[in-house]
C-alpha positions as MATLAB code, in Angstrom:
seq = 'MNFLDLARAIFALAITLGIIGFAAWASRRYLPQLLARISAERGERRMTVIETLVLDPARRLVLVRIDDEERLLILGEGRELIEPRGPEAAK';
ca = [
       0.000    0.000    0.000;
       1.620    3.201   -1.096;
       1.151    6.801   -0.005;
      -1.437    7.624   -2.694;
      -3.733    4.807   -1.571;
      -3.520    6.019    2.039;
      -4.154    9.631    1.012;
      -7.133    8.561   -1.122;
      -8.625    6.577    1.807;
      -8.178    9.503    4.226;
      -9.687   11.916    1.688;
     -12.681    9.616    1.112;
     -13.197    9.307    4.880;
     -13.045   13.091    5.281;
     -15.592   13.608    2.494;
     -17.927   10.976    3.988;
     -17.710   12.476    7.478;
     -18.279   15.928    5.991;
     -21.447   14.801    4.230;
     -22.735   13.176    7.424;
     -21.925   16.325    9.417;
     -23.650   18.539    6.857;
     -26.752   16.330    6.901;
     -26.844   16.464   10.722;
     -26.458   20.259   10.724;
     -29.115   20.727    8.030;
     -31.599   18.451    9.796;
     -31.129   20.286   13.121;
     -31.431   23.650   11.391;
     -34.326   23.092    8.975;
     -36.230   19.963   10.038;
     -38.102   21.475   13.054;
     -39.460   24.273   10.844;
     -40.477   21.801    8.164;
     -42.243   19.544   10.675;
     -44.057   22.538   12.197;
     -45.244   23.603    8.749;
     -46.467   20.090    7.942;
     -48.334   19.769   11.246;
     -49.904   23.211   10.776;
     -51.304   22.096    7.427;
     -53.076   19.144    9.071;
     -55.234   21.439   11.185;
     -55.991   21.318   14.870;
     -55.400   18.038   16.651;
     -58.224   16.525   18.712;
     -56.024   14.473   21.032;
     -53.078   15.692   23.105;
     -50.939   13.996   25.741;
     -51.086   16.110   28.885;
     -48.713   14.161   31.122;
     -47.062   10.761   31.492;
     -45.828    9.020   34.619;
     -43.637    5.900   34.576;
     -44.799    3.482   37.267;
     -42.201    0.775   36.616;
     -40.293   -0.490   33.563;
     -43.382   -2.269   32.259;
     -46.193    0.198   33.043;
     -46.949    3.894   32.713;
     -49.850    6.262   33.298;
     -50.816    8.610   30.483;
     -53.209   11.520   30.887;
     -54.713   12.479   27.515;
     -57.194   15.140   26.488;
     -59.623   14.164   23.745;
     -61.715   17.134   22.644;
     -62.634   18.676   26.032;
     -62.423   15.491   28.111;
     -59.384   14.199   29.997;
     -58.872   10.433   30.305;
     -56.344    8.421   32.299;
     -54.773    5.421   30.539;
     -52.626    2.701   32.078;
     -50.287    1.278   29.419;
     -48.050   -1.742   29.668;
     -47.646   -5.490   29.719;
     -49.261   -5.788   26.285;
     -52.593   -4.276   27.326;
     -54.251   -0.938   27.969;
     -56.691   -0.020   30.701;
     -58.833    3.076   30.337;
     -60.074    4.618   33.543;
     -63.826    4.063   33.760;
     -66.107    7.040   33.528;
     -67.793    8.116   36.711;
     -71.453    9.115   37.001;
     -70.530   12.789   36.534;
     -68.844   12.039   33.187;
     -71.986   10.371   31.832;
     -73.896   13.670   31.925;
];
């Protein structure tokens, strides 16, 4: 392996790392604005996650708002449990 082969390999590595660095910089600079524009075109969302709480590695509580109603979900272990509605929610 002569000096030209080594120089060519180092140059190719530098170009590859430069392209990866440029892609990372461009995605951090322009991607959030692009995603915000795309989500704005979809209109208002009906469901939002208000808060999450990790109970243990397998389970978590998630408080979601759907339209004007908040619901508590227990997620984990391959199943979901939705908090039952009380008598005041049935009105």
